[in-house]
Coordinates of C-alpha atoms and ligand atoms in Angstrom, one line a residue:
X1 CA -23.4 -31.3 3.5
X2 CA -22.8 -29.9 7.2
X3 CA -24.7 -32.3 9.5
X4 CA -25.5 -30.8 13.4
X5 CA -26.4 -34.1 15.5
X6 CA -26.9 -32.2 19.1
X7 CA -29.2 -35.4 20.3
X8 CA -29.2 -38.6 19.0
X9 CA -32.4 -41.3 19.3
X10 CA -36.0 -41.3 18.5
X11 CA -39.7 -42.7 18.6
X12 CA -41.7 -43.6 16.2
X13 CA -44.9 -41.9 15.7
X14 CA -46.4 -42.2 12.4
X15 CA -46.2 -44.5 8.9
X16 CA -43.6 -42.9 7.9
X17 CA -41.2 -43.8 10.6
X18 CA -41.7 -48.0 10.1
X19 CA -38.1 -48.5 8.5
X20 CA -36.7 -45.4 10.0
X21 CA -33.0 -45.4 8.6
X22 CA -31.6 -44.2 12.2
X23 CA -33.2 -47.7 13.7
X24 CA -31.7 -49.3 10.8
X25 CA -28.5 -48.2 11.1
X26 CA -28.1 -48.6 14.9
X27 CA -29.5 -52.0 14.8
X28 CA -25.9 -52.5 12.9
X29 CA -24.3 -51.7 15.5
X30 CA -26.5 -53.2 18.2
X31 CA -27.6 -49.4 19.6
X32 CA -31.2 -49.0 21.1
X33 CA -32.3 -45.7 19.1
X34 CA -35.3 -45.3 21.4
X35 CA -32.7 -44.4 23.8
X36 CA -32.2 -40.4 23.4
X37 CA -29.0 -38.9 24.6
X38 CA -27.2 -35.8 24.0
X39 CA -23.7 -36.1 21.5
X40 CA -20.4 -34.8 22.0
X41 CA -20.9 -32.9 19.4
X42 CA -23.8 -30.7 20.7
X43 CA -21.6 -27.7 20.4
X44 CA -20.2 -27.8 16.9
X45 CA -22.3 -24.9 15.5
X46 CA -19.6 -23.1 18.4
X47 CA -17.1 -25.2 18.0
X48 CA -13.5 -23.8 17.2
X49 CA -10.5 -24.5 15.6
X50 CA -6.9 -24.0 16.8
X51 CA -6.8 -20.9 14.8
X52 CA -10.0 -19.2 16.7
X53 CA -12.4 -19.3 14.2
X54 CA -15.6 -21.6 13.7
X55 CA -14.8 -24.9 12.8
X56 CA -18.3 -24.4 10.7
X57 CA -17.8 -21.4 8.1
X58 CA -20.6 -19.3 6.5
X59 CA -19.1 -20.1 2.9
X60 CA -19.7 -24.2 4.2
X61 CA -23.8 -23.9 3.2
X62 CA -26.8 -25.5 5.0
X63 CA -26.6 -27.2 8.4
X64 CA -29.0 -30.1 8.6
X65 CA -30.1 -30.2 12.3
X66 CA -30.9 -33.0 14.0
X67 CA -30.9 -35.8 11.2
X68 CA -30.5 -38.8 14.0
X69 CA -33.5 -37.8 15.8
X70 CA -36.0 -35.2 15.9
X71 CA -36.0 -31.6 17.5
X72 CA -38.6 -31.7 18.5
X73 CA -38.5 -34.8 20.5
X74 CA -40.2 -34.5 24.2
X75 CA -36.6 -35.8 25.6
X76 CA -35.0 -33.3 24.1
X77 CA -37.2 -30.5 25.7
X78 CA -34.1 -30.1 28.1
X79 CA -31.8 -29.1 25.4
X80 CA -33.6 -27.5 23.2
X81 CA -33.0 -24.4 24.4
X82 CA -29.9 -24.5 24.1
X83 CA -29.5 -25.7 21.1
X84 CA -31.8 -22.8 19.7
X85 CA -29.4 -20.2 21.7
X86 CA -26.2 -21.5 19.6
X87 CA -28.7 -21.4 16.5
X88 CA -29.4 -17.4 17.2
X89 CA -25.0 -17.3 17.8
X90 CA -24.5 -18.4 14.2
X91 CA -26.9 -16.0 12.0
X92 CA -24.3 -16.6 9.6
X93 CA -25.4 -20.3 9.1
X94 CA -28.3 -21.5 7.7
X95 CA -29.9 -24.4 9.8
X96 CA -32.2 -26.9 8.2
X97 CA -34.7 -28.9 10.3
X98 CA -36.8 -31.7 9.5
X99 CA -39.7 -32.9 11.8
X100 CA -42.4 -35.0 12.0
X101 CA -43.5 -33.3 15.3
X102 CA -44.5 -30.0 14.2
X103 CA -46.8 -29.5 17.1
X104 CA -44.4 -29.4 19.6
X105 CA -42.9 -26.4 17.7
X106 CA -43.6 -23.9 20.6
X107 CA -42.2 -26.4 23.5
X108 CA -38.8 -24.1 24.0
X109 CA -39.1 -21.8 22.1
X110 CA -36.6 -19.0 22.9
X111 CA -38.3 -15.7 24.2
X112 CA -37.0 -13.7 21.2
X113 CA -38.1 -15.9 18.3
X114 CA -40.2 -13.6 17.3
X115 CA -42.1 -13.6 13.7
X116 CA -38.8 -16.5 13.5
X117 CA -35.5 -16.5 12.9
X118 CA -34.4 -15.8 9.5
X119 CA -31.4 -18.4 9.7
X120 CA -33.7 -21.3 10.2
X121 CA -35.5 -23.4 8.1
X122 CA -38.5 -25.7 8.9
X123 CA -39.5 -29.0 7.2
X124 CA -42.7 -30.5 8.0
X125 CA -42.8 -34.3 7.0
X126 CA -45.8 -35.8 5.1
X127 CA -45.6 -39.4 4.4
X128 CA -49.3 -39.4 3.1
X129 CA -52.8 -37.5 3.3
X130 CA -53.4 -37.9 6.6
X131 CA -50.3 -36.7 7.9
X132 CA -50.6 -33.8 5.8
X133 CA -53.3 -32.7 6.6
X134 CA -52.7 -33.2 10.5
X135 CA -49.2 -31.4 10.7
X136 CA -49.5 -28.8 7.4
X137 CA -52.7 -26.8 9.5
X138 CA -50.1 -26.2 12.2
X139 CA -47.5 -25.9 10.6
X140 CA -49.0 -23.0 8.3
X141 CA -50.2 -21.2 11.5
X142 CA -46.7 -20.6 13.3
X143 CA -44.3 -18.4 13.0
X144 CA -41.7 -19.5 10.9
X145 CA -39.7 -17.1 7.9
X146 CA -38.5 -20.0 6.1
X147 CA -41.0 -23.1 5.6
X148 CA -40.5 -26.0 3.5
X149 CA -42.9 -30.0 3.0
X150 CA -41.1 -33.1 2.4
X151 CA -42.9 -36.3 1.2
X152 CA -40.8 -39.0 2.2
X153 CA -41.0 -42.1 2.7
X154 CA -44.0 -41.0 0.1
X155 CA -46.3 -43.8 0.9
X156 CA -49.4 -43.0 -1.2
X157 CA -51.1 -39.6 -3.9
X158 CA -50.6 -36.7 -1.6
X159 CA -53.0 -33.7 -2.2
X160 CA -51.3 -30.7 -0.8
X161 CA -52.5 -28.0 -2.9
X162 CA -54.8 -26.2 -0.8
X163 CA -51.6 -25.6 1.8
X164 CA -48.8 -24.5 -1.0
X165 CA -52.1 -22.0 -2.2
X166 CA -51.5 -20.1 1.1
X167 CA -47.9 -19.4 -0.4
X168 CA -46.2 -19.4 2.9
X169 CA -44.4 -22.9 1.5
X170 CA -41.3 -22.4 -0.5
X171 CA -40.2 -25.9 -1.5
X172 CA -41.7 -29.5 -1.3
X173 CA -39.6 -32.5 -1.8
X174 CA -40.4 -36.2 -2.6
X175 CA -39.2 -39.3 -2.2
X176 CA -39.2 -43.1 -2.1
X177 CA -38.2 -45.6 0.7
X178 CA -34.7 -47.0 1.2
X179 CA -33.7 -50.0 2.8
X180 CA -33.8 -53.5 3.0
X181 CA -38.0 -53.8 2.7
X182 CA -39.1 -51.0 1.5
X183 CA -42.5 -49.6 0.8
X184 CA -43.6 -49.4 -2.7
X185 CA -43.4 -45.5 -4.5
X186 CA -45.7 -44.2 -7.4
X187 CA -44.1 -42.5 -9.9
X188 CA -47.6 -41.0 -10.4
X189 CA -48.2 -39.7 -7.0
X190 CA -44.8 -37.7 -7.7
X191 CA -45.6 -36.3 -10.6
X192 CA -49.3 -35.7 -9.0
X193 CA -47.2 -33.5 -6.7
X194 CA -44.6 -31.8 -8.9
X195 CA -48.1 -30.9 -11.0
X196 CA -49.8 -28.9 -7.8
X197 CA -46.3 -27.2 -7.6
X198 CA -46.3 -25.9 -10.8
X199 CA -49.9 -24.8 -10.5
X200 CA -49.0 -23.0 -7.2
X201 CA -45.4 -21.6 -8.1
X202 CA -43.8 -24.0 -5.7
X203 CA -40.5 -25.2 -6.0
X204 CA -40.4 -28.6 -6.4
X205 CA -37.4 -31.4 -5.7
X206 CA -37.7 -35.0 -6.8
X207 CA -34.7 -36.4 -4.6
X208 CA -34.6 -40.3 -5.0
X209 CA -36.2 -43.1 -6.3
X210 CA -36.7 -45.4 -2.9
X211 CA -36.0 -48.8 -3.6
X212 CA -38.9 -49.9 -4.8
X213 CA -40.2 -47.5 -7.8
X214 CA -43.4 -48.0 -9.8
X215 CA -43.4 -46.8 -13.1
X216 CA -46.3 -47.1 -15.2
X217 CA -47.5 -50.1 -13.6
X218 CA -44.0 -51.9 -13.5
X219 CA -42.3 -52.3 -10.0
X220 CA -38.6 -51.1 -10.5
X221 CA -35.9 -52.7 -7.5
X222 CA -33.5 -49.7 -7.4
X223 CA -30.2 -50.4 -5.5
X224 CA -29.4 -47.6 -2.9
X225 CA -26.5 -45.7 -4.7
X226 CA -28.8 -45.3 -7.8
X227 CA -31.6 -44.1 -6.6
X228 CA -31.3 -40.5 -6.4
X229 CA -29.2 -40.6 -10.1
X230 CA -32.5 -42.0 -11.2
X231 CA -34.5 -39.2 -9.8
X232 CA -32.1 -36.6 -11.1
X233 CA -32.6 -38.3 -14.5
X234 CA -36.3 -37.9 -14.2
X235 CA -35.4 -33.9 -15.0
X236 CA -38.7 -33.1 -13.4
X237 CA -37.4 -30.5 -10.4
X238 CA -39.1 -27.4 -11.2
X239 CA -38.3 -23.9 -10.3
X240 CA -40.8 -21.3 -10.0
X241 CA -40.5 -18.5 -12.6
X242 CA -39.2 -14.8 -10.9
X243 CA -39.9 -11.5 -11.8
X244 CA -37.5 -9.1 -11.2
X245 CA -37.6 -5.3 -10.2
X246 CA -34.7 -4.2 -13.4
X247 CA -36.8 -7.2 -16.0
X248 CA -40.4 -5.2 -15.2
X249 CA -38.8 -1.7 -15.9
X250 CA -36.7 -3.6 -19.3
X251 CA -40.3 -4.9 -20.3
X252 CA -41.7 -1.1 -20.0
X253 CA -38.7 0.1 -21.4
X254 CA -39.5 -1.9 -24.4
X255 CA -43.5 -1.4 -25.1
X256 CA -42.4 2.2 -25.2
X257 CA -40.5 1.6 -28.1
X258 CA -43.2 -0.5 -29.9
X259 CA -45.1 1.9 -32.0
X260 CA -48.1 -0.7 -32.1
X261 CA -48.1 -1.3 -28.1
X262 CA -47.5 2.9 -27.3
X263 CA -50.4 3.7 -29.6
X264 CA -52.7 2.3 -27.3
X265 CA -54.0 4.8 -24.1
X266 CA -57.0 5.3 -21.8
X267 CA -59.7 7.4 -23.1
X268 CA -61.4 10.0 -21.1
X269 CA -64.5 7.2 -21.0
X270 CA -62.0 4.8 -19.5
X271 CA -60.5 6.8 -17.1
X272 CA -64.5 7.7 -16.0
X273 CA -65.1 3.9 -15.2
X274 CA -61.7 3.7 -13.1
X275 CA -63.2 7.1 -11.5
X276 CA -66.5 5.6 -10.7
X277 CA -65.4 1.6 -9.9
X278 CA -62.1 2.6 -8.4
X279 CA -58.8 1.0 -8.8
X280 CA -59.4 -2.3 -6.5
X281 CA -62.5 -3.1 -8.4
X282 CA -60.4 -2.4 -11.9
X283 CA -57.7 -5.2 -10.3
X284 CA -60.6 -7.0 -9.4
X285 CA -61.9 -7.6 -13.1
X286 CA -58.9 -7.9 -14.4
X287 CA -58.1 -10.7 -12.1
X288 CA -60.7 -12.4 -13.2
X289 CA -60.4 -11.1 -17.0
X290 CA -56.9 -13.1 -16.7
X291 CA -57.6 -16.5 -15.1
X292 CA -61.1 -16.6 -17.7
X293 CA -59.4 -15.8 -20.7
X294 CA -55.6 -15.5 -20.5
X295 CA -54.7 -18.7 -18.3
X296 CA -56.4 -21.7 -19.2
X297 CA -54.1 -24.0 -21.2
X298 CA -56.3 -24.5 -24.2
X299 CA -57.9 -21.3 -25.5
X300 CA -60.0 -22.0 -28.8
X301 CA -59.9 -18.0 -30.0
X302 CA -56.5 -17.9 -28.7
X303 CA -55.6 -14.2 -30.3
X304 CA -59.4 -12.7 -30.6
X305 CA -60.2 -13.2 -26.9
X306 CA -59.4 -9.6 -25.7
X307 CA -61.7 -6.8 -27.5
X308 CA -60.3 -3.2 -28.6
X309 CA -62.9 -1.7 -26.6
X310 CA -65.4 -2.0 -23.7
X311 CA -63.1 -2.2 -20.5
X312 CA -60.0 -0.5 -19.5
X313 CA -57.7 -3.6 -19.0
X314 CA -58.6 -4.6 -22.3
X315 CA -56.7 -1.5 -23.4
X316 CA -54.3 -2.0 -21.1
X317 CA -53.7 -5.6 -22.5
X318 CA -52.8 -4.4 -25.7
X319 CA -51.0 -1.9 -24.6
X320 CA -48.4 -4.2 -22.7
X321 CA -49.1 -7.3 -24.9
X322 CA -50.9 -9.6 -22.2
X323 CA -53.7 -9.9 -24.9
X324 CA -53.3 -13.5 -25.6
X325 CA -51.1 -16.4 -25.5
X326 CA -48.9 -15.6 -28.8
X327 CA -48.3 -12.0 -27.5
X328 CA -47.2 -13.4 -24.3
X329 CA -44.9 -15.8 -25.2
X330 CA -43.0 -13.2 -27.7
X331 CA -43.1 -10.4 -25.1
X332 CA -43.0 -12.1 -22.0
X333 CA -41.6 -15.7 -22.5
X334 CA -44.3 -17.2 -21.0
X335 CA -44.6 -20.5 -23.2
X336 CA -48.5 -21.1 -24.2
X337 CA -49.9 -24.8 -24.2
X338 CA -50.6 -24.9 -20.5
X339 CA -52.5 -23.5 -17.6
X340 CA -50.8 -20.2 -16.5
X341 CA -49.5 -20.7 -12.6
X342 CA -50.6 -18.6 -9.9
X343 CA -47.3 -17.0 -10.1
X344 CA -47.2 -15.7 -13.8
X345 CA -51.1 -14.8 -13.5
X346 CA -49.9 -12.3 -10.5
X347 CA -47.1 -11.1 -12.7
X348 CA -49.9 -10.3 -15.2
X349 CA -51.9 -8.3 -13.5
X350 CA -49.3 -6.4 -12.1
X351 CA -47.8 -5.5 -15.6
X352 CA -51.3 -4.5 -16.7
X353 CA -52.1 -2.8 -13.4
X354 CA -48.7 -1.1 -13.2
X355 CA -49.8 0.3 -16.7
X356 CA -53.0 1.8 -15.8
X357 CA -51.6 3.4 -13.0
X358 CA -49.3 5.5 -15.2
X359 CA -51.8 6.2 -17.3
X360 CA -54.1 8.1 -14.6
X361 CA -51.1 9.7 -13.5
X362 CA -50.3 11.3 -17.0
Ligands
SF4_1 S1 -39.3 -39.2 13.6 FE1 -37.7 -39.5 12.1 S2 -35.9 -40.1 13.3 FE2 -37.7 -40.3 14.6 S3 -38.4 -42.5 14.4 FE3 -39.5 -41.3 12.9 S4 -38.3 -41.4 11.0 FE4 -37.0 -42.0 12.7

């Protein structure tokens, strides 16, 4: 893991920060970390080697920025721009940032940021509700490309739903609490988490234990260099399913060849109630048509629910074998027995919309 320290030192300014690990760590070595100051290595994204090229190579992954303080630090305000030119110098490089002070996002920024830069990523940090709910409004309102959440030092059930709804969040992490005292974490508030991932199509990333890990009541005291083993043994990271361009036209492809999905088209009533609703109105319904009758994760006539007759996208169902939960799985691998996510209800309608398009166009 490439780490980019261009300041070193900190406050602290929320929960979260109580046993910061930089604090911790300095304190070993008798160093004041509310002292900021600028490293010698401020300049390593630039930084060469004898042969001419950068000492930091695309092929060499993620830089974590600023992992002994925060960026955006108030004492740093007279670097920062800086910092952010050297960023723009390296598109090649992918920097990661993690803050706490996500309102203080626009204090520097460069003139050409933009929408963002694409070779940056943001990480707001939540440590519990109210934190989350203070930074993730701002955070959702600026303009970063690449936008992440991690829960760590997760000190309590985090509801963060409403924000990953927006989809502008591409990955939330969790955690526990390392060090010599740490704060107790619920195995239940990360699975509480994982859950509103899933729901929303959000990657999720269960990255260590902390040191002291409740499980089902019992309090668990994990030794540093096991707890992120544990969490990988938890197998709970969860990736959100894809839909690709080529897999849509394969799926088409293969209806076509289905003499039982092909046999069904629009009739000249159908395309009438298309004519007179019009097409948004059609998505509209079957929107709904999906999340009422397709997506909930028990479904007691599971295989009757969509009639022959009486709507379009009920034709259009059966036509690309969205019609129930047993059709879906064989067709579309999309395993019944739970609540359909965000994601794969989207996918949905666009295969059955996509369907009634070509139809009217025939
Ligand atoms: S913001 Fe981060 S680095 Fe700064 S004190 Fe808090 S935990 Fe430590």
């Amino acid at each position: 893991m490439n780490i980019w320290n261009p300041w070193h030192g900190c406050s602290k300014i929320s929960p979260g920060c109580k046993n910061c690990y930089v604090y911790r760590r300095d304190a070993m070595y008798g160093k004041d970390s509310s002292v900021v100051s600028k490293t010698k290595n401020f300049n390593f994204p630039l930084a060469k080697a004898r042969n001419g090229d950068y000492k930091l190579q695309s092929c060499d992954g993620k830089v974590y920025t600023c992992m002994t303080s925060d960026f955006f630090l108030p004492e740093a305000d007279c670097w920062r721009r800086e910092a952010w030119s050297m960023i723009r110098e390296r598109p090649d490089l992918e920097f990661v940032i993690i803050t706490k002070r996500i309102e203080r996002f626009y204090e520097e920024l460069p003139l050409d940021w933009g929408q963002g830069y694409k070779n940056v990523t943001i990480i707001c940090t939540c440590e519990n509700q109210e934190m989350a709910d203070k930074r993730l409004k701002i955070f959702l309102e600026l303009p970063i490309i690449n936008r992440e959440i991690i829960e760590e030092p997760m000190l309590e059930k985090i509801n963060i739903e409403k924000y990953l709804a927006t989809g502008k969040i591409s990955c939330v992490t969790c955690g526990g609490e390392s060090g010599d005292n740490p704060r107790p974490c619920d195995y239940g508030w990360i699975l509480d988490t994982r859950e509103q991932c899933v729901r929303q199509n959000v990657s999720f990333h269960f990255k260590q234990t902390g040191g002291k890990f409740i499980k089902d009541g019992k309090v668990y005291l994990i030794d540093r260099k096991y707890q992120q083993t544990q969490a990988e043994r938890a197998g709970i990271d969860f990736t959100p399913v894809k839909f690709s361009e080529s897999e849509f036209q394969e799926l088409f492809e293969r209806l076509k060849k289905s003499e039982f999905r092909s046999s069904f088209k629009l009739k000249q009533r159908d395309r009438e109630y298309i004519e007179s609703k019009g097409i948004e109105k059609i998505e509209s319904h079957c929107r709904d048509f999906i999340r009422e009758r397709l997506a909930p994760k028990d479904i007691s006539n599971d295989g009757k629910q969509t009639p022959m007759k009486g709507h379009p996208v009920f034709i259009a169902q059966h036509a690309t074998a969205t019609c129930c939960r047993g059709c879906l799985y064989k067709w579309h691998r999309i395993a019944p027995g739970r609540e359909l996510t965000a994601c794969e209800q989207d996918y949905v309608v666009s295969v059955i919309m996509e369907w009634i398009r070509s139809q009217i166009e025939q």
